[in-house]
Amino acid sequence: MPLDAPALVKALGPGKADGLDVVHSTLCRREAGSFQRAAKSGDDLLVACTQESRLFLELNSQTEGAPSVAERPIRFVNIRETGGWSKDAKATMPKIAALIAAAQLPEPEPVPVVSYKSSGRVLVIGAAESAMKAAKMLADKLEVSVLLPRPGGNVPQVRDVAVHAGELQFIHGWLGAFEVSWRAGNAIDLDLCTRCNACIDVCPEGAIDFSYQVDMSRCKSHRDCVRVCEAAGAIDFQREAQEVSEPFDLVLDLGAAPALALHQPPQGYFHAGDDTALIAAVLQLRESVGEFEKPKFFNYKQKICAHSRNEVIGCRACIDVCSAQAIRSDASQKGKASKGARGGPAGMAGASGAGVGVAASAAGIIVEPHLCVGCGACTTVCPSGALSYATPSAPDMGQRLRTLLSTYQRAGGRNAALLLHSQGAGAALIGELGRAARTEKVVRGVPARVLPGDAWHTASVGIDLWLAAIAYGASQVWVLMTAEEAPQYRAAVAEQMAVAQAVLGGLGFQGEHFRIVSATDVRSLDAALQAAPAAGVNRAAGFAVQADKRATLDLAIEHLVSCSTAVPEAIALPAPALQSHSPFGSLKVDTAKCTMCLSCVSACPEAALADNPDKPQLKFIEKNCVQCGLCATTCPEGAITLEPRLWLADGGKARRNPRVLHEVEPYACIKCGKLFGTLPGIENMIAKLAGHSAFQGAAADRLKMCGDCRVIDLHTNPNEVRITDL
């Protein structure tokens, strides 16, 4: 690789380029002494080579006086396949400086962990031959049970593993905590069967084989088998089918199709449809005994969750997008105390004339951390920021992106394209591209302006960080997706990118700024990375990414607006789709229908809607609206519709201030003149109750009275029937 040490020193700046006066070419071999001298210093070590990371760790352990990796971790960064091995290698110094600078950032703070405990009890589900074959591979390390879903095949004569038979009903749980249920309906009870084979010998139809189950399609009800099994009592055709449920730590599914048809099955569940997959599963199963940990990938703030209010469902984007089915609604358990908030006569209660201030019963979601695999798609589609990614957090990821882009620009780089990729298949494909560029003339490799940034999962980085990267000076943000991403992740990211592109396009920034790079091989990736740059900001932003998603979006948009030469009053955004919601938008209120019951105010989880304590008004703060739809769903008159948009009047300041969506005249008591409700609300109620027998004559007039006058009129009217008269 062509490396310019003085230029790197200048680009990295003071304190970040110590020791870069010499560039080593064979640090892991002939020049290993240089590494060992650095290891002895006790300083933080960053090695710009990932290929020989294992060798460097061994050299460190063998170097007398060098701290152990537990005392002083050694970090590694790849600048070869991502930069140096490219047809643009001579122009990659700004990129290499950026990668080194980002690798020097402090490690993120540790997050809570999720624990699993497995004692090695495994259930193998499948046909007799394949299930018993797998059982033999596992029996010396694990406690094996076998479930035969259907008759047929050979079960060994020797009882060395527990064998069950029945139709699989469900598999719930995760590593160390599975619950498996099956329906045992065969005439032969395998627990009672002694495998004497007498039933096989006497069955005239051959309906019983060495699976020790009766094939009912062949059985002609001779019942000779029942007679010969009288001593054991294992065969009973009158026995009712039973639901059997047992706990297991691990599950090996050998069916042609997986019983858990999930893109991300739970930890401890393995599906093996062929011998290759079986060997891989067996190797992992044999090591799946003991205690295990993984990070808790998410944080959840129920207070700002827009999923549900008063048993009315609003946003469910996270539930729909989760490929592991780790998220479910908690709405069924909450909100039963405030059904009146959906509207109706409750509008009379506000003595101030402003309507009701009905308290909403909030219900959120439940995220099972043991099922969560850390894809982060839920945090990307969450419009409110109630779900956030924990490792790395948004501020940590933002600091990394800012360091990458600022170092690249300081070193003279232009038109940076940020390429977000996974640490698994994405990183491997980029490595293959670098190697191909080194050896094949037709492959260009990763361009000098493309800055790779890895994440645990590509779906974990969303619109707040994309727009922040553009504000930091990136020309484009690309997300590399391979075969490892679930289809719903692609759809969700594409929908969010359409919103982000609409924002930049509306602000006058020309070109395609956001794109999913779909690639499964070197050639397709190489072609996709050669795209032309798009227009970027004229100055890089200085803000830091916040833990609050909405706050980061506001900061990024504010900077983008300041860099735009033609700011429109509003930017229309794509309509919400199945996998996500627009993060910005307004509301349209049909004033002819609205009765000012203010059910929408109590339903809004983000304080975007508010009333006025002094007069009947419905106010709206557009900046707070997450377009969850709870207001529209809750409204008893169906008077509210959503309008996805980004409102930029007064340079974007107007969206922060409350504005009146609807205002009506208050209704005055016909007796005392006190204001107690709204004119449309009372008129609507009178119209609905006009035909009711309980609201005729004087009773109908009471609907037009305040609470005090209504009680007085009820007790002073001589024509009223009293209980004492009966």
XYZ file of C-alpha atoms in Angstrom:
726
model
C 0.000 0.000 0.000
C 1.216 3.544 -0.678
C 1.357 5.195 2.768
C 2.496 8.771 3.388
C 3.519 8.902 7.066
C 4.047 12.710 7.289
C 0.665 13.333 5.676
C -1.013 10.924 8.101
C 0.655 12.655 11.059
C -0.622 16.021 9.852
C -4.141 14.705 9.208
C -4.491 12.976 12.569
C -3.228 15.955 14.545
C -1.298 16.210 17.832
C -1.543 13.315 20.238
C -3.080 10.927 17.718
C -0.100 10.278 15.477
C 2.622 9.236 17.924
C 4.912 6.649 16.334
C 3.715 7.266 12.798
C 7.052 8.642 11.710
C 7.911 5.134 10.511
C 5.649 2.899 8.441
C 6.313 -0.830 8.900
C 5.891 -3.281 6.048
C 6.416 -6.616 7.868
C 5.477 -5.778 11.446
C 4.270 -9.296 12.165
C 7.472 -10.946 10.931
C 10.888 -9.301 10.440
C 9.891 -6.108 12.280
C 8.104 -7.812 15.202
C 10.596 -6.227 17.579
C 9.050 -2.836 16.885
C 5.683 -4.139 18.000
C 7.163 -5.676 21.146
C 8.896 -2.417 22.080
C 5.591 -0.624 21.693
C 3.877 -3.302 23.769
C 6.362 -2.811 26.612
C 5.611 0.923 26.765
C 2.227 0.271 28.358
C 0.577 2.814 26.071
C -2.649 2.086 24.213
C -1.926 0.026 21.103
C -3.664 0.314 17.750
C -2.479 -2.037 15.010
C -3.507 -1.227 11.432
C -3.788 -4.881 10.490
C -6.633 -7.261 11.181
C -5.241 -10.254 9.294
C -2.580 -11.062 11.908
C -4.490 -9.967 15.009
C -4.107 -13.382 16.616
C -0.333 -13.348 16.065
C 0.000 -9.875 17.589
C -1.950 -10.972 20.648
C 0.416 -13.927 21.035
C 3.455 -11.652 20.615
C 2.080 -9.390 23.332
C 1.656 -12.311 25.736
C 5.220 -13.483 25.012
C 6.770 -10.039 25.507
C 8.304 -9.657 28.948
C 7.086 -6.514 30.681
C 4.134 -5.960 28.356
C 0.720 -5.556 30.025
C -1.786 -8.308 29.337
C -4.728 -7.611 27.032
C -6.957 -7.635 30.117
C -4.957 -4.738 31.549
C -4.447 -2.939 28.238
C -6.588 -4.095 25.290
C -5.058 -4.012 21.808
C -7.258 -2.633 19.055
C -7.058 -3.408 15.355
C -8.206 -1.515 12.263
C -8.308 -2.644 8.627
C -6.856 -0.058 6.228
C -5.801 -2.538 3.565
C -8.910 -4.096 1.984
C -10.935 -0.966 2.790
C -8.417 1.488 1.328
C -4.926 0.461 0.309
C -5.970 -2.414 -1.945
C -7.900 -0.327 -4.442
C -7.347 1.211 -7.835
C -7.688 4.540 -5.962
C -4.946 3.561 -3.493
C -2.850 6.683 -4.094
C -5.770 8.905 -3.100
C -6.787 7.013 0.047
C -4.638 8.864 2.613
C -7.609 10.960 3.903
C -9.676 7.791 4.289
C -6.890 5.901 6.065
C -6.405 8.827 8.439
C -10.153 8.823 9.133
C -10.227 5.083 9.851
C -7.255 5.343 12.218
C -8.773 8.332 14.029
C -12.101 6.555 14.501
C -10.345 3.438 15.800
C -8.653 5.524 18.491
C -11.931 6.607 20.067
C -12.639 5.289 23.582
C -14.562 2.059 23.876
C -18.279 2.546 24.617
C -19.426 2.155 28.205
C -20.469 -1.397 29.068
C -24.187 -2.146 28.959
C -26.302 -4.568 31.012
C -26.138 -8.184 29.935
C -28.770 -10.861 29.391
C -27.943 -14.242 30.925
C -28.740 -17.759 29.754
C -28.222 -20.958 31.696
C -28.291 -24.350 30.015
C -27.902 -27.719 31.707
C -27.780 -29.515 28.351
C -31.227 -31.048 28.063
C -31.868 -31.181 24.310
C -34.913 -32.285 22.329
C -34.310 -33.683 18.849
C -37.380 -33.471 16.602
C -37.524 -35.492 13.402
C -38.043 -38.824 11.664
C -36.724 -41.836 13.518
C -33.531 -42.518 11.528
C -32.305 -38.930 11.334
C -33.329 -38.137 14.909
C -31.569 -41.195 16.348
C -28.475 -40.420 14.243
C -28.319 -36.932 15.720
C -29.025 -38.284 19.208
C -25.950 -40.527 19.014
C -23.792 -37.513 18.126
C -25.001 -35.643 21.195
C -25.636 -38.297 23.840
C -22.098 -38.281 25.299
C -22.323 -34.539 26.089
C -26.019 -33.771 26.489
C -29.172 -35.250 27.993
C -31.039 -36.189 24.821
C -34.750 -36.708 24.221
C -36.283 -37.509 20.835
C -39.708 -36.520 19.507
C -41.061 -38.502 16.555
C -43.788 -36.417 14.842
C -45.104 -39.339 12.769
C -44.891 -43.154 12.627
C -42.189 -44.857 10.594
C -38.488 -45.630 10.844
C -36.357 -47.594 13.259
C -36.012 -46.760 16.936
C -33.092 -48.672 18.519
C -33.938 -51.609 20.703
C -31.772 -50.270 23.516
C -33.356 -47.486 25.586
C -30.395 -45.115 25.780
C -32.377 -41.930 25.090
C -35.916 -40.913 25.944
C -38.214 -41.240 22.923
C -41.581 -39.498 22.625
C -44.119 -39.530 19.827
C -46.714 -36.993 18.880
C -47.687 -34.068 16.709
C -45.678 -30.964 17.540
C -47.916 -28.117 18.779
C -45.528 -25.291 19.597
C -42.021 -24.306 20.675
C -41.700 -21.314 22.972
C -38.694 -19.846 24.746
C -34.957 -19.574 24.281
C -31.664 -21.154 25.306
C -32.116 -22.762 28.713
C -35.848 -22.004 28.866
C -37.695 -23.737 26.032
C -41.167 -25.141 26.450
C -42.165 -27.709 23.825
C -45.681 -29.079 23.507
C -46.893 -31.986 21.426
C -50.125 -33.942 21.058
C -49.671 -37.605 21.874
C -52.511 -39.412 20.113
C -51.024 -42.727 18.999
C -52.369 -45.969 20.389
C -48.894 -47.036 21.597
C -47.503 -45.287 24.680
C -43.723 -45.267 24.242
C -43.165 -44.842 27.975
C -44.951 -48.141 28.651
C -43.676 -49.989 25.593
C -41.021 -52.623 26.437
C -40.020 -53.063 22.770
C -40.649 -56.784 22.928
C -41.769 -56.549 19.259
C -44.717 -58.885 19.792
C -47.120 -56.311 18.323
C -45.044 -56.061 15.152
C -45.058 -59.840 14.840
C -48.831 -60.264 15.120
C -50.074 -57.224 13.156
C -51.528 -58.677 9.908
C -51.422 -55.330 8.046
C -47.853 -54.395 8.984
C -49.222 -51.185 10.507
C -46.609 -51.282 13.280
C -42.881 -51.042 12.599
C -39.742 -50.393 14.648
C -40.852 -46.826 15.360
C -43.313 -48.529 17.745
C -46.206 -46.423 16.492
C -49.407 -47.524 14.755
C -49.900 -46.292 11.180
C -53.666 -45.736 11.312
C -53.922 -45.521 7.528
C -53.030 -49.241 7.357
C -54.606 -50.518 10.573
C -57.831 -52.559 10.011
C -58.816 -52.850 13.692
C -57.947 -56.495 14.229
C -56.530 -55.523 17.661
C -54.251 -58.554 17.875
C -51.579 -56.150 19.077
C -53.687 -55.193 22.108
C -53.987 -58.853 23.077
C -50.252 -59.590 22.967
C -49.422 -56.362 24.841
C -51.796 -57.083 27.691
C -49.014 -57.500 30.254
C -47.327 -54.173 29.467
C -50.546 -52.334 28.664
C -48.783 -50.027 26.213
C -51.437 -50.274 23.466
C -54.856 -48.717 23.955
C -56.934 -47.559 20.999
C -59.482 -45.964 23.345
C -56.932 -43.667 24.960
C -57.740 -40.010 24.373
C -55.105 -37.782 22.829
C -53.111 -35.855 25.426
C -51.303 -32.537 25.340
C -47.770 -33.040 26.649
C -45.536 -30.105 27.528
C -41.953 -30.372 28.779
C -39.068 -27.954 29.399
C -35.810 -28.226 27.457
C -32.633 -26.179 27.248
C -31.986 -26.778 23.543
C -33.961 -27.825 20.479
C -32.652 -29.494 17.315
C -35.279 -29.477 14.563
C -34.626 -31.910 11.691
C -37.841 -31.261 9.782
C -37.818 -30.337 6.113
C -39.194 -26.921 7.092
C -38.327 -25.298 10.421
C -41.008 -25.380 13.097
C -39.979 -21.816 13.995
C -40.134 -20.079 10.626
C -38.309 -16.954 11.793
C -35.483 -15.123 10.096
C -33.901 -14.796 13.543
C -34.769 -17.932 15.576
C -34.158 -17.828 19.329
C -30.813 -18.715 20.875
C -30.630 -22.466 21.451
C -32.908 -23.448 18.539
C -31.232 -25.100 15.556
C -32.778 -26.259 12.308
C -30.838 -28.734 10.178
C -32.415 -29.687 6.884
C -29.373 -31.520 5.506
C -26.208 -33.278 6.694
C -24.013 -30.184 6.380
C -26.344 -28.142 8.553
C -26.646 -31.071 10.976
C -22.888 -31.233 11.563
C -22.729 -27.481 12.153
C -25.662 -27.635 14.571
C -24.241 -30.602 16.479
C -20.916 -28.820 16.983
C -22.693 -25.811 18.474
C -25.075 -27.880 20.566
C -22.243 -29.819 22.170
C -20.794 -26.534 23.446
C -24.106 -25.133 24.643
C -23.904 -26.191 28.271
C -23.244 -23.692 31.033
C -23.920 -20.003 31.525
C -23.823 -17.520 28.654
C -24.229 -13.775 28.307
C -25.008 -11.286 25.579
C -25.519 -7.513 25.662
C -28.946 -6.057 26.275
C -29.133 -4.340 22.911
C -31.939 -1.869 23.555
C -33.268 0.758 25.947
C -36.981 1.435 26.269
C -38.829 4.488 27.594
C -42.479 3.583 28.013
C -43.458 7.175 28.813
C -42.937 8.382 25.237
C -43.990 5.178 23.487
C -46.716 5.868 20.923
C -48.012 2.308 20.777
C -51.252 2.540 22.721
C -53.511 4.731 24.811
C -56.806 3.625 26.372
C -56.673 0.250 24.598
C -56.445 2.008 21.236
C -53.467 0.931 19.127
C -51.375 3.599 17.460
C -47.842 2.884 16.285
C -46.836 -0.772 16.000
C -43.855 -0.352 13.697
C -41.443 -2.117 16.080
C -43.755 -5.131 16.464
C -44.196 -5.490 12.713
C -40.497 -5.189 11.862
C -39.018 -7.538 14.487
C -37.846 -10.709 12.763
C -37.314 -12.513 16.069
C -40.848 -11.857 17.380
C -39.236 -10.446 20.513
C -41.704 -7.543 20.803
C -45.364 -7.775 21.709
C -48.089 -5.366 22.727
C -48.834 -4.711 26.369
C -52.053 -2.849 25.502
C -54.349 -5.700 26.517
C -53.259 -5.351 30.143
C -53.645 -1.590 30.441
C -56.025 1.237 29.785
C -59.261 -0.272 31.072
C -59.932 2.574 33.485
C -60.285 5.440 31.018
C -62.572 4.354 28.210
C -64.479 7.612 28.598
C -61.521 9.386 27.010
C -62.709 8.178 23.627
C -65.402 10.875 23.584
C -69.105 11.192 24.196
C -71.031 13.147 26.836
C -67.883 13.532 28.932
C -67.393 16.767 27.032
C -69.825 18.443 29.494
C -67.523 18.009 32.453
C -65.161 20.938 31.950
C -66.506 23.744 34.085
C -63.929 26.135 32.634
C -65.495 25.828 29.210
C -62.376 24.189 27.804
C -63.744 20.642 27.688
C -62.337 17.687 29.581
C -58.844 16.868 30.686
C -59.387 13.125 30.748
C -56.395 11.158 32.002
C -55.227 8.579 29.518
C -54.229 5.073 30.487
C -51.000 4.346 28.654
C -49.811 0.947 27.556
C -46.610 0.227 25.746
C -44.778 -2.779 24.444
C -42.913 -5.663 25.996
C -39.490 -6.507 24.583
C -38.139 -9.908 25.586
C -34.352 -9.399 25.872
C -33.653 -13.140 25.646
C -35.219 -13.236 22.177
C -33.731 -9.955 20.957
C -30.812 -10.571 18.577
C -29.675 -6.956 18.397
C -30.700 -6.114 14.850
C -31.884 -2.692 16.011
C -34.555 -2.367 13.317
C -37.083 -1.506 16.021
C -35.024 1.535 17.027
C -34.780 2.648 13.405
C -38.537 2.588 12.773
C -39.521 3.964 16.203
C -40.752 7.517 15.504
C -40.595 8.782 19.085
C -37.252 7.380 20.209
C -38.902 5.260 22.913
C -36.706 2.409 21.700
C -33.020 3.233 21.343
C -29.999 1.116 20.490
C -27.678 0.507 23.432
C -24.402 -0.811 22.073
C -23.154 1.352 20.586
C -25.501 4.079 21.704
C -26.528 6.840 19.316
C -24.071 9.341 20.910
C -21.203 6.831 20.598
C -22.069 6.048 16.977
C -22.492 9.742 16.264
C -19.070 10.537 17.705
C -17.557 7.863 15.507
C -19.232 9.198 12.355
C -18.232 12.758 13.213
C -14.612 11.695 13.780
C -14.525 9.773 10.509
C -15.905 12.646 8.470
C -14.047 15.500 10.175
C -10.679 13.719 9.888
C -11.360 12.872 6.265
C -12.184 16.499 5.476
C -9.198 17.844 7.435
C -6.931 15.568 5.409
C -8.272 17.013 2.167
C -10.938 14.422 1.369
C -14.056 15.477 -0.527
C -17.516 14.069 -1.291
C -17.365 11.351 1.372
C -19.788 8.456 0.990
C -20.445 6.704 4.294
C -20.844 2.948 3.765
C -22.544 1.284 6.731
C -22.081 -2.485 6.823
C -22.486 -5.364 9.249
C -19.592 -6.876 11.156
C -20.459 -10.252 9.652
C -21.327 -10.792 5.999
C -20.885 -7.111 5.132
C -17.312 -6.903 6.436
C -16.465 -10.217 4.749
C -17.744 -8.998 1.365
C -15.740 -5.763 1.608
C -12.659 -7.850 2.405
C -13.273 -9.974 -0.690
C -13.611 -6.810 -2.774
C -10.254 -5.529 -1.528
C -8.508 -8.801 -2.341
C -10.084 -8.902 -5.796
C -8.943 -5.326 -6.489
C -5.385 -6.388 -5.582
C -5.342 -9.242 -8.092
C -7.941 -8.515 -10.808
C -7.636 -5.658 -13.293
C -11.392 -5.257 -13.836
C -12.189 -4.786 -10.140
C -11.649 -1.253 -8.802
C -12.141 -1.916 -5.090
C -13.511 0.433 -2.435
C -13.222 3.993 -3.846
C -11.110 6.549 -2.009
C -14.167 8.597 -1.068
C -16.109 5.678 0.440
C -15.669 5.443 4.229
C -16.707 2.028 5.611
C -18.347 2.042 9.018
C -19.277 -1.221 10.688
C -22.231 -1.903 12.970
C -23.452 -5.037 14.709
C -26.393 -4.886 12.331
C -27.068 -2.470 9.485
C -30.699 -1.936 10.515
C -29.599 -0.447 13.850
C -28.541 2.876 12.295
C -31.484 5.059 11.322
C -32.621 8.410 9.997
C -31.292 10.465 12.913
C -27.724 9.266 12.318
C -28.069 9.385 8.516
C -29.104 13.045 8.553
C -26.463 13.812 11.178
C -23.820 12.284 8.878
C -25.000 14.515 6.012
C -24.839 17.508 8.367
C -21.278 16.485 9.330
C -20.290 16.714 5.667
C -21.039 13.335 4.104
C -22.162 13.496 0.492
C -24.077 10.225 0.744
C -25.035 7.497 3.192
C -25.173 3.965 1.840
C -26.248 0.836 3.709
C -24.732 -2.429 2.499
C -27.194 -5.302 2.765
C -26.396 -8.915 1.937
C -28.367 -12.121 2.302
C -28.183 -11.931 6.109
C -30.774 -9.122 6.435
C -34.439 -10.022 6.832
C -36.805 -8.759 4.092
C -38.693 -6.540 6.540
C -35.420 -4.844 7.501
C -34.797 -3.896 3.896
C -38.317 -2.535 3.584
C -38.066 -0.527 6.799
C -34.693 0.991 5.915
C -35.893 1.819 2.387
C -38.997 3.560 3.770
C -36.964 5.636 6.211
C -34.479 6.495 3.468
C -37.331 7.771 1.300
C -38.241 10.204 4.095
C -34.633 11.348 4.511
C -34.215 11.795 0.747
C -37.426 13.810 0.577
C -36.090 16.161 3.257
C -32.801 16.791 1.423
C -34.489 17.039 -1.953
C -36.983 19.532 -0.578
C -34.123 21.654 0.760
C -32.541 21.783 -2.687
C -29.659 19.344 -2.221
C -29.304 17.670 -5.611
C -28.630 13.973 -6.196
C -29.300 10.664 -4.482
C -28.073 10.875 -0.906
C -29.358 7.609 0.546
C -29.317 4.140 -0.932
C -29.410 0.486 0.039
C -26.465 -1.231 -1.627
C -27.722 -4.755 -2.284
C -24.782 -7.007 -3.061
C -24.075 -10.698 -2.757
C -20.775 -10.860 -4.659
C -17.686 -8.786 -5.398
C -18.777 -7.685 -8.879
C -22.150 -6.270 -7.801
C -20.600 -4.470 -4.828
C -17.775 -3.034 -6.936
C -20.236 -1.632 -9.486
C -22.518 -0.136 -6.824
C -19.699 1.748 -5.087
C -18.702 3.679 -8.226
C -21.790 5.942 -8.082
C -21.370 9.679 -8.537
C -21.435 11.949 -5.448
C -24.401 14.110 -4.477
C -24.518 17.720 -3.300
C -23.588 18.172 0.349
C -23.556 20.962 2.943
C -21.250 23.946 2.539
C -20.019 23.683 6.126
C -19.894 20.801 8.569
C -22.098 20.827 11.651
C -20.633 21.067 15.117
C -23.426 19.501 17.184
C -23.119 16.155 18.942
C -25.614 13.343 18.412
C -27.981 13.146 21.375
C -29.405 10.155 23.188
C -32.860 11.528 22.315
C -33.635 10.631 18.700
C -35.981 13.582 18.184
C -33.405 16.019 19.536
C -30.805 14.749 17.058
C -33.273 15.049 14.191
C -34.042 18.648 15.161
C -30.341 19.543 15.336
C -29.590 17.925 11.983
C -32.548 19.547 10.233
C -31.718 22.942 11.734
C -28.200 22.721 10.297
C -29.400 21.483 6.909
C -31.884 24.353 6.739
C -29.108 26.821 7.524
C -27.062 25.404 4.615
C -29.950 25.498 2.152
C -30.318 28.352 -0.289
C -34.044 27.808 -0.857
C -36.040 26.744 2.175
C -39.678 25.930 1.328
C -42.517 26.482 3.754
C -43.206 22.731 3.887
C -41.792 19.523 2.440
C -44.253 16.748 1.640
C -43.064 13.395 2.959
C -43.949 9.865 1.790
C -47.116 8.378 3.203
C -46.571 5.957 6.102
C -46.054 2.348 5.097
C -46.410 -0.979 6.874
C -42.952 -1.105 8.422
C -42.585 2.473 9.647
C -44.095 5.897 10.175
C -43.114 9.336 8.990
C -41.224 10.969 11.863
C -42.679 14.381 11.021
C -46.121 15.629 10.105
C -49.188 17.694 10.773
C -52.849 17.019 11.475
C -55.931 18.067 9.565
C -59.087 18.584 11.625
C -62.511 18.544 9.982
C -64.051 21.417 11.911
C -67.557 20.458 10.754
C -67.228 17.122 12.555
C -65.088 18.065 15.582
C -67.082 18.643 18.801
C -64.020 19.594 20.866
C -64.371 16.583 23.158
C -60.538 16.652 23.406
C -60.204 12.866 23.410
C -57.287 13.397 21.052
C -55.454 15.509 23.644
C -55.574 12.755 26.247
C -54.557 10.144 23.667
C -51.458 11.969 22.393
C -48.328 10.430 23.976
C -45.964 13.179 22.802
C -47.790 16.307 24.053
C -48.281 17.434 20.457
C -51.939 18.212 21.152
C -53.114 20.494 23.934
C -56.211 22.348 25.058
C -56.655 25.883 26.369
C -57.838 26.175 29.980
C -59.509 29.509 29.216
C -61.518 28.748 26.075
C -62.430 25.843 23.777
C -59.333 25.501 21.596
C -57.381 22.586 20.186
C -53.694 23.453 19.915
C -50.952 21.595 18.103
C -47.139 21.627 18.354
C -45.943 20.102 15.099
C -42.391 19.427 16.285
C -43.708 16.931 18.834
C -45.937 14.959 16.450
C -44.673 11.466 15.542
C -47.616 10.585 13.257
C -48.562 7.575 15.388
C -52.251 8.010 14.536
C -53.548 7.591 18.086
C -55.444 10.880 17.861
C -57.124 9.905 14.601
C -58.030 6.434 15.855
C -59.324 7.760 19.169
C -61.452 10.586 17.712
C -65.125 9.491 18.041
C -66.163 11.699 15.117
C -63.384 10.646 12.767
C -62.448 14.278 12.331
C -58.637 13.906 12.293
C -56.359 12.834 9.452
C -52.559 12.692 9.339
C -50.456 14.769 6.973
C -46.814 13.616 6.683
C -44.675 16.673 6.073
C -41.782 18.729 7.384
C -43.012 22.246 8.156
C -40.234 24.822 7.783
C -42.103 28.131 8.014
C -40.007 30.852 9.640
C -36.880 28.783 9.094
C -38.345 25.842 10.971
C -39.093 27.839 14.128
C -42.844 27.825 13.566
C -43.075 24.065 14.100
C -41.884 24.538 17.682
C -44.720 26.873 18.641
C -48.324 25.855 19.380
C -50.925 26.797 16.806
C -54.705 26.543 16.943
C -56.188 23.746 14.840
C -59.802 24.340 15.876
C -61.720 26.763 18.051
C -65.439 26.869 18.880
C -67.834 28.964 20.920
C -68.402 27.866 24.522
C -71.904 26.842 25.546
C -73.665 28.819 28.283
C -76.046 27.283 30.812
C -79.635 28.257 29.978
C -80.321 28.860 33.680
C -77.315 30.743 35.072
C -75.302 31.561 31.964
C -72.200 29.690 33.202
C -69.895 28.336 30.470
C -69.657 24.586 30.834
C -69.110 22.974 27.438
C -68.784 23.615 23.734
C -71.583 24.552 21.371
C -70.941 21.666 18.910
C -70.520 19.205 21.769
C -73.828 20.044 23.435
C -75.679 20.214 20.119
C -74.258 16.847 19.108
C -75.343 15.319 22.409
C -78.866 16.774 22.167
C -79.236 15.424 18.635
C -78.104 11.932 19.643
C -80.438 11.788 22.678
C -83.469 13.437 21.052
C -85.323 10.161 20.592
C -84.482 8.719 24.035
C -87.456 8.417 26.380
C -85.429 9.583 29.377
C -84.608 12.912 27.738
C -87.993 14.390 26.847
C -89.606 17.613 28.036
C -87.901 19.134 31.075
C -85.269 16.375 31.054
C -84.145 17.520 27.622
C -83.604 21.044 28.937
C -81.306 19.697 31.636
C -78.835 18.742 28.911
C -78.465 22.490 28.346
C -77.688 23.210 32.002
C -74.428 23.215 33.903
C -73.879 20.580 36.565
C -75.142 22.723 39.463
C -78.317 23.902 37.737
C -79.057 20.402 36.527
C -79.096 19.085 40.120
C -81.182 22.016 41.382
C -83.739 21.567 38.606
C -83.968 17.849 39.276
C -84.770 18.333 42.967
C -87.103 21.306 42.634
C -89.320 20.067 39.821
C -92.665 19.006 41.417
C -93.454 16.648 38.538
C -90.475 14.384 39.195
C -91.213 10.931 40.633
C -89.348 10.432 43.916
C -88.356 7.179 45.560
C -90.210 8.170 48.704
C -93.445 8.252 46.671
C -93.153 4.586 45.722
